[in-house]
């Protein structure tokens, strides 16, 4: 009887201890859940606060830039520096810029009836750094706003004149609304120097409309939000990306506690540890799985909005599954590239060539620039064209000599069409 009572007492005591353990675990779990929710709430609040602060800063800078009484673009240009390092934006602009700059310029005589090409002048522009730099500034002006191109000294190379350099004057020193530049940033326009007057207009070309702030202003709010989302996603990963290691011990010895803490820290690399008796190690796995939907989707939307603003579509900069849609989007990008190419030609013909003539560049008085839009054929297409020409027309052999660097001795006779093996004597 006494043994039964003892067993019952011990069982009741153990069940009470288990219940206490369960209650403590539930309490700890609820507390952990509250802490997780609190941390997520804090992250969201911080994201909103930081985004609102930076968006507010951008709006204020925008307002200062368009001020009629005292236009000041310096704060806006500070935001542009952050926007310009966005990788997606770099890729989108790089597509356009490289396609335009890879177009071959050709110089022609606009006074001649047939618009004859001037190959010597064309040769002066091809693969010259100063000309590429000027064309690049024309393209940049659509994104960053007004640019003031400053030309360097004139040097002679192989008997021809060329500019040593072409650079943009720091935008913070230019006040395009009043066509002046200032020596110190932030100075009023009244203290500036008019670059449209001699001698400065002999070495400067203003590119873009004076009040144009560029497409960076349109994509700034998306780039700001994207940057913040990336930062807080990293913070989310630091908090929830790795399981939490929890060590429990009954020991009150500070030495034991320090050893446990050290072992827990080393477990990150070693994945094992030696702990004092009475120590329990608990691994808390994260159950958060919605970070992808929250952060990545916002970053994806920001990228698509940036693409729409720059190239007016998304499929040539992001993944696309529909062939017909991708062809349409590729066609739209072609229109955008041609627009920038036309812009380059306008500034070259209306501003650059007159400046070259002013500095005594020989032969440029009657010159104009256009792009060589000749379609490049694939090897298979070239073969079909050549076969068609050979089968239907008498073709000058010099064409094939130059193209393939092979000496052609003459037309092949009809009885020579057999191969070498056909002509070989038989035994």
Coordinates of N, CA, C and O in Angstrom, one line a residue, residues 227-344:
X227 N 16.8 50.6 -52.9 CA 17.9 50.6 -52.1 C 17.6 50.3 -50.6 O 18.2 49.5 -50.0
X228 N 16.5 50.9 -50.1 CA 16.1 50.6 -48.8 C 15.6 49.2 -48.6 O 15.9 48.5 -47.6
X229 N 14.9 48.7 -49.6 CA 14.4 47.3 -49.5 C 15.6 46.3 -49.4 O 15.5 45.3 -48.7
X230 N 16.6 46.5 -50.2 CA 17.7 45.7 -50.2 C 18.4 45.7 -48.9 O 18.9 44.7 -48.3
X231 N 18.6 46.9 -48.3 CA 19.2 47.0 -47.0 C 18.4 46.3 -45.9 O 19.0 45.6 -45.1
X232 N 17.1 46.5 -45.9 CA 16.3 45.8 -44.8 C 16.1 44.3 -45.1 O 15.9 43.6 -44.1
X233 N 16.2 43.9 -46.3 CA 16.2 42.5 -46.6 C 17.5 41.8 -46.0 O 17.4 40.7 -45.4
X234 N 18.6 42.5 -46.1 CA 19.8 42.0 -45.5 C 19.7 42.0 -44.0 O 20.1 41.0 -43.3
X235 N 19.1 43.0 -43.4 CA 18.9 43.0 -42.0 C 17.9 41.8 -41.5 O 18.1 41.2 -40.5
X236 N 16.9 41.6 -42.3 CA 16.0 40.5 -42.1 C 16.7 39.2 -42.1 O 16.5 38.3 -41.3
X237 N 17.6 39.0 -43.1 CA 18.4 37.8 -43.2 C 19.3 37.6 -42.0 O 19.5 36.5 -41.5
X238 N 19.9 38.7 -41.5 CA 20.7 38.5 -40.3 C 20.0 38.1 -39.1 O 20.5 37.3 -38.3
X239 N 18.7 38.5 -39.0 CA 17.9 38.1 -37.8 C 17.3 36.8 -38.0 O 17.3 36.0 -37.0
X240 N 16.7 36.5 -39.1 CA 15.9 35.3 -39.3 C 16.6 34.2 -40.2 O 16.0 33.1 -40.4
X241 N 17.7 34.6 -40.8 CA 18.3 33.7 -41.8 C 18.9 32.4 -41.2 O 18.9 31.4 -41.8
X242 N 19.4 32.5 -40.0 CA 20.1 31.4 -39.3 C 19.3 31.0 -38.1 O 18.7 31.8 -37.4
X243 N 19.3 29.7 -37.8 CA 18.7 29.2 -36.6 C 19.3 29.8 -35.3 O 20.5 30.1 -35.3
X244 N 18.5 30.0 -34.3 CA 19.0 30.6 -33.0 C 19.4 29.4 -32.1 O 18.6 28.5 -31.9
X245 N 20.6 29.5 -31.6 CA 21.1 28.5 -30.6 C 20.8 29.0 -29.2 O 21.3 30.1 -28.8
X246 N 20.1 28.2 -28.4 CA 19.8 28.6 -27.0 C 20.4 27.5 -26.1 O 20.2 26.3 -26.2
X247 N 21.2 28.0 -25.2 CA 21.8 27.1 -24.2 C 21.2 27.3 -22.8 O 21.1 28.4 -22.3
X248 N 20.8 26.2 -22.2 CA 20.2 26.3 -20.8 C 21.1 25.5 -19.9 O 21.5 24.3 -20.2
X249 N 21.4 26.0 -18.7 CA 22.2 25.3 -17.7 C 21.6 25.6 -16.3 O 21.1 26.7 -16.0
X250 N 21.9 24.6 -15.4 CA 21.5 24.8 -14.0 C 22.6 25.4 -13.2 O 22.4 25.7 -12.0
X251 N 23.8 25.5 -13.9 CA 25.0 25.9 -13.1 C 24.9 27.4 -12.9 O 24.5 28.2 -13.8
X252 N 25.3 27.9 -11.8 CA 25.4 29.3 -11.5 C 26.8 29.8 -11.5 O 27.1 30.9 -11.1
X253 N 27.7 28.9 -11.9 CA 29.1 29.2 -11.9 C 29.4 30.1 -13.1 O 29.2 29.7 -14.2
X254 N 30.0 31.3 -12.9 CA 30.3 32.2 -14.0 C 31.2 31.5 -15.0 O 31.1 31.8 -16.2
X255 N 32.1 30.7 -14.6 CA 33.1 30.0 -15.5 C 32.3 29.1 -16.4 O 32.6 29.0 -17.6
X256 N 31.4 28.3 -15.9 CA 30.6 27.4 -16.7 C 29.8 28.2 -17.8 O 29.7 27.9 -18.9
X257 N 29.2 29.3 -17.3 CA 28.4 30.2 -18.2 C 29.3 30.7 -19.4 O 28.9 30.8 -20.5
X258 N 30.5 31.2 -19.0 CA 31.4 31.7 -20.0 C 31.8 30.6 -21.0 O 31.9 30.8 -22.2
X259 N 32.0 29.4 -20.5 CA 32.4 28.3 -21.4 C 31.3 27.9 -22.3 O 31.5 27.6 -23.5
X260 N 30.0 27.9 -21.8 CA 28.9 27.7 -22.6 C 28.7 28.7 -23.7 O 28.5 28.4 -24.9
X261 N 28.9 30.0 -23.4 CA 28.8 31.1 -24.3 C 29.8 30.9 -25.4 O 29.6 31.1 -26.6
X262 N 31.0 30.6 -25.0 CA 32.1 30.4 -26.0 C 31.9 29.2 -26.9 O 32.1 29.3 -28.1
X263 N 31.4 28.1 -26.4 CA 31.1 27.0 -27.2 C 29.9 27.3 -28.2 O 30.0 26.9 -29.3
X264 N 28.9 28.0 -27.7 CA 27.8 28.3 -28.6 C 28.3 29.2 -29.8 O 27.9 29.1 -30.9
X265 N 29.2 30.1 -29.5 CA 29.8 31.0 -30.5 C 30.6 30.2 -31.5 O 30.6 30.4 -32.7
X266 N 31.4 29.2 -31.0 CA 32.2 28.4 -31.9 C 31.4 27.4 -32.7 O 31.9 26.9 -33.7
X267 N 30.2 27.1 -32.3 CA 29.4 26.1 -33.0 C 29.1 26.6 -34.4 O 28.8 25.8 -35.3
X268 N 29.1 27.9 -34.7 CA 28.8 28.4 -36.0 C 29.8 27.8 -37.0 O 29.4 27.6 -38.2
X269 N 31.0 27.6 -36.6 CA 32.0 27.0 -37.6 C 32.3 25.5 -37.3 O 32.5 24.8 -38.3
X270 N 32.2 25.1 -36.1 CA 32.6 23.7 -35.7 C 31.4 22.8 -35.7 O 31.5 21.6 -35.9
X271 N 30.2 23.3 -35.4 CA 28.9 22.5 -35.3 C 29.0 21.5 -34.2 O 28.3 20.5 -34.2
X272 N 29.9 21.7 -33.2 CA 29.9 20.8 -32.0 C 30.5 21.6 -30.9 O 31.1 22.7 -31.1
X273 N 30.3 21.1 -29.7 CA 30.9 21.7 -28.5 C 30.8 20.8 -27.3 O 30.0 19.9 -27.3
X274 N 31.7 21.1 -26.3 CA 31.7 20.4 -25.1 C 31.1 21.2 -24.0 O 31.7 22.4 -23.8
X275 N 30.1 20.8 -23.3 CA 29.4 21.6 -22.4 C 29.4 20.9 -21.0 O 29.4 19.7 -20.9
X276 N 29.3 21.7 -19.9 CA 29.2 21.1 -18.6 C 27.9 20.3 -18.4 O 26.9 20.5 -19.2
X277 N 27.9 19.5 -17.4 CA 26.8 18.6 -17.1 C 25.6 19.5 -16.8 O 25.7 20.6 -16.2
X278 N 24.4 19.1 -17.2 CA 23.2 19.8 -16.9 C 22.9 20.9 -17.9 O 22.0 21.7 -17.7
X279 N 23.6 20.9 -19.1 CA 23.4 21.9 -20.1 C 22.6 21.3 -21.2 O 22.8 20.3 -21.7
X280 N 21.5 22.1 -21.6 CA 20.7 21.7 -22.7 C 20.8 22.7 -23.9 O 20.8 23.9 -23.6
X281 N 21.0 22.2 -25.1 CA 21.1 23.1 -26.3 C 19.9 22.9 -27.1 O 19.4 21.8 -27.5
X282 N 19.2 24.1 -27.4 CA 18.0 24.1 -28.2 C 18.2 24.9 -29.4 O 18.8 26.0 -29.4
X283 N 17.9 24.4 -30.6 CA 18.0 25.1 -31.9 C 16.6 25.5 -32.3 O 15.7 24.7 -32.5
X284 N 16.5 26.8 -32.5 CA 15.2 27.4 -32.9 C 15.3 27.7 -34.4 O 16.0 28.7 -34.8
X285 N 14.6 26.9 -35.2 CA 14.5 27.2 -36.6 C 13.5 28.3 -36.9 O 12.5 28.4 -36.3
X286 N 13.9 29.2 -37.9 CA 13.0 30.3 -38.3 C 11.8 29.7 -39.1 O 12.0 28.8 -39.9
X287 N 10.7 30.3 -38.9 CA 9.5 29.8 -39.7 C 9.0 30.9 -40.6 O 8.0 30.8 -41.2
X288 N 9.8 32.0 -40.7 CA 9.4 33.1 -41.6 C 9.8 32.7 -43.1 O 10.9 32.4 -43.4
X289 N 8.8 32.7 -43.9 CA 9.0 32.4 -45.3 C 8.4 33.4 -46.3 O 8.4 33.2 -47.5
X290 N 8.0 34.6 -45.8 CA 7.3 35.5 -46.7 C 8.3 36.7 -47.0 O 7.8 37.7 -47.6
X291 N 9.6 36.6 -46.7 CA 10.5 37.7 -47.1 C 10.6 37.9 -48.6 O 10.7 39.0 -49.1
X292 N 10.5 36.7 -49.3 CA 10.6 36.8 -50.8 C 9.4 37.7 -51.3 O 9.7 38.5 -52.2
X293 N 8.2 37.4 -50.9 CA 7.1 38.2 -51.4 C 7.2 39.6 -51.0 O 6.7 40.5 -51.7
X294 N 7.7 39.9 -49.8 CA 7.7 41.3 -49.3 C 8.8 42.1 -50.0 O 8.6 43.2 -50.5
X295 N 10.0 41.6 -50.0 CA 11.2 42.4 -50.4 C 11.5 42.2 -51.9 O 11.6 43.2 -52.6
X296 N 11.6 40.9 -52.3 CA 12.0 40.7 -53.7 C 11.0 41.2 -54.7 O 11.4 41.8 -55.8
X297 N 9.7 41.1 -54.4 CA 8.7 41.6 -55.3 C 8.7 43.1 -55.4 O 8.5 43.7 -56.5
X298 N 9.0 43.8 -54.3 CA 9.1 45.3 -54.4 C 10.4 45.7 -55.2 O 10.3 46.6 -56.0
X299 N 11.5 44.9 -55.1 CA 12.7 45.2 -55.9 C 12.4 44.9 -57.3 O 12.8 45.7 -58.2
X300 N 11.7 43.9 -57.6 CA 11.3 43.5 -59.0 C 10.4 44.6 -59.6 O 10.6 45.0 -60.8
X301 N 9.5 45.1 -58.8 CA 8.6 46.2 -59.4 C 9.4 47.4 -59.6 O 9.2 48.1 -60.6
X302 N 10.3 47.7 -58.7 CA 11.2 48.9 -58.9 C 12.0 48.8 -60.2 O 12.1 49.8 -61.0
X303 N 12.5 47.6 -60.5 CA 13.3 47.4 -61.7 C 12.4 47.6 -62.9 O 12.8 48.2 -63.9
X304 N 11.2 47.0 -62.9 CA 10.3 47.2 -64.1 C 9.9 48.6 -64.3 O 9.9 49.0 -65.5
X305 N 9.7 49.4 -63.2 CA 9.3 50.8 -63.4 C 10.5 51.6 -64.0 O 10.3 52.5 -64.8
X306 N 11.7 51.2 -63.6 CA 12.9 51.9 -64.1 C 13.1 51.6 -65.6 O 13.3 52.5 -66.4
X307 N 12.8 50.3 -66.0 CA 12.9 49.9 -67.4 C 11.9 50.7 -68.2 O 12.2 51.1 -69.3
X308 N 10.7 50.8 -67.7 CA 9.6 51.5 -68.5 C 10.0 52.9 -68.7 O 9.7 53.5 -69.8
X309 N 10.6 53.6 -67.7 CA 10.9 55.0 -67.9 C 12.1 55.2 -68.9 O 12.1 56.2 -69.6
X310 N 13.0 54.2 -69.0 CA 14.2 54.4 -69.8 C 14.0 53.9 -71.2 O 14.2 54.6 -72.2
X311 N 13.5 52.6 -71.3 CA 13.4 52.0 -72.6 C 11.9 51.7 -73.0 O 11.7 51.1 -74.0
X312 N 11.0 52.2 -72.2 CA 9.6 52.1 -72.4 C 9.0 50.7 -72.5 O 8.0 50.4 -73.1
X313 N 9.8 49.7 -72.0 CA 9.3 48.3 -72.0 C 10.2 47.6 -71.0 O 11.2 48.2 -70.5
X314 N 9.9 46.3 -70.8 CA 10.7 45.6 -69.7 C 11.3 44.3 -70.3 O 12.2 43.7 -69.7
X315 N 10.9 43.8 -71.4 CA 11.2 42.4 -71.8 C 12.7 42.3 -72.3 O 13.3 41.2 -72.3
X316 N 13.3 43.4 -72.8 CA 14.7 43.3 -73.2 C 15.6 43.5 -72.1 O 16.8 43.3 -72.2
X317 N 15.1 43.9 -70.9 CA 16.0 44.0 -69.7 C 15.7 43.0 -68.7 O 16.5 42.7 -67.8
X318 N 14.5 42.3 -68.7 CA 14.1 41.3 -67.8 C 13.7 40.1 -68.6 O 13.6 40.1 -69.8
X319 N 13.4 39.0 -67.9 CA 13.0 37.8 -68.6 C 11.6 37.9 -69.2 O 10.7 38.5 -68.7
X320 N 11.5 37.3 -70.4 CA 10.2 37.2 -71.1 C 10.0 35.9 -71.7 O 10.9 35.3 -72.2
X321 N 8.8 35.4 -71.7 CA 8.5 34.1 -72.2 C 7.8 34.1 -73.5 O 7.8 33.1 -74.2
X322 N 7.2 35.1 -73.9 CA 6.4 35.2 -75.2 C 7.3 35.7 -76.3 O 7.9 36.8 -76.2
X323 N 7.4 34.9 -77.3 CA 8.3 35.3 -78.5 C 7.7 36.6 -79.2 O 8.4 37.5 -79.5
X324 N 6.4 36.6 -79.4 CA 5.8 37.7 -80.1 C 5.9 39.0 -79.2 O 6.2 40.1 -79.8
X325 N 5.7 38.9 -77.9 CA 5.9 40.1 -77.1 C 7.3 40.5 -77.0 O 7.6 41.7 -77.1
X326 N 8.3 39.6 -77.0 CA 9.7 40.0 -76.9 C 10.1 40.7 -78.2 O 10.9 41.6 -78.2
X327 N 9.5 40.2 -79.4 CA 9.9 40.9 -80.6 C 9.3 42.3 -80.6 O 9.9 43.2 -81.1
X328 N 8.1 42.5 -80.1 CA 7.5 43.8 -80.0 C 8.3 44.7 -79.1 O 8.6 45.9 -79.4
X329 N 8.8 44.2 -78.0 CA 9.6 45.0 -77.0 C 10.9 45.3 -77.6 O 11.5 46.4 -77.4
X330 N 11.5 44.3 -78.4 CA 12.8 44.6 -79.0 C 12.6 45.7 -80.1 O 13.5 46.5 -80.3
X331 N 11.5 45.7 -80.8 CA 11.2 46.8 -81.7 C 11.1 48.1 -81.1 O 11.6 49.1 -81.6
X332 N 10.5 48.2 -79.9 CA 10.4 49.4 -79.1 C 11.7 49.9 -78.7 O 12.0 51.1 -78.8
X333 N 12.6 49.0 -78.3 CA 13.9 49.4 -77.9 C 14.7 49.9 -79.1 O 15.5 50.9 -79.0
X334 N 14.4 49.3 -80.3 CA 15.1 49.9 -81.5 C 14.7 51.3 -81.7 O 15.5 52.1 -82.2
X335 N 13.4 51.6 -81.5 CA 13.0 53.0 -81.6 C 13.7 54.0 -80.7 O 14.0 55.1 -81.0
X336 N 13.9 53.5 -79.4 CA 14.5 54.3 -78.4 C 16.0 54.5 -78.8 O 16.5 55.7 -78.7
X337 N 16.7 53.5 -79.3 CA 18.1 53.6 -79.7 C 18.2 54.6 -80.9 O 19.1 55.4 -80.9
X338 N 17.2 54.5 -81.8 CA 17.3 55.4 -83.0 C 17.0 56.8 -82.6 O 17.6 57.8 -83.2
X339 N 16.2 57.0 -81.6 CA 15.9 58.4 -81.1 C 17.2 59.0 -80.5 O 17.6 60.1 -80.8
X340 N 18.0 58.2 -79.7 CA 19.2 58.7 -79.2 C 20.3 58.9 -80.3 O 21.0 59.9 -80.2
X341 N 20.3 58.0 -81.3 CA 21.2 58.2 -82.4 C 20.9 59.5 -83.2 O 21.8 60.2 -83.6
X342 N 19.6 59.8 -83.4 CA 19.2 61.0 -84.0 C 19.6 62.2 -83.2 O 20.0 63.2 -83.8
X343 N 19.4 62.1 -81.9 CA 19.9 63.2 -81.0 C 21.3 63.5 -81.2 O 21.8 64.7 -81.2
X344 N 22.1 62.4 -81.2 CA 23.6 62.6 -81.4 C 23.9 63.3 -82.7 O 24.7 64.2 -82.8

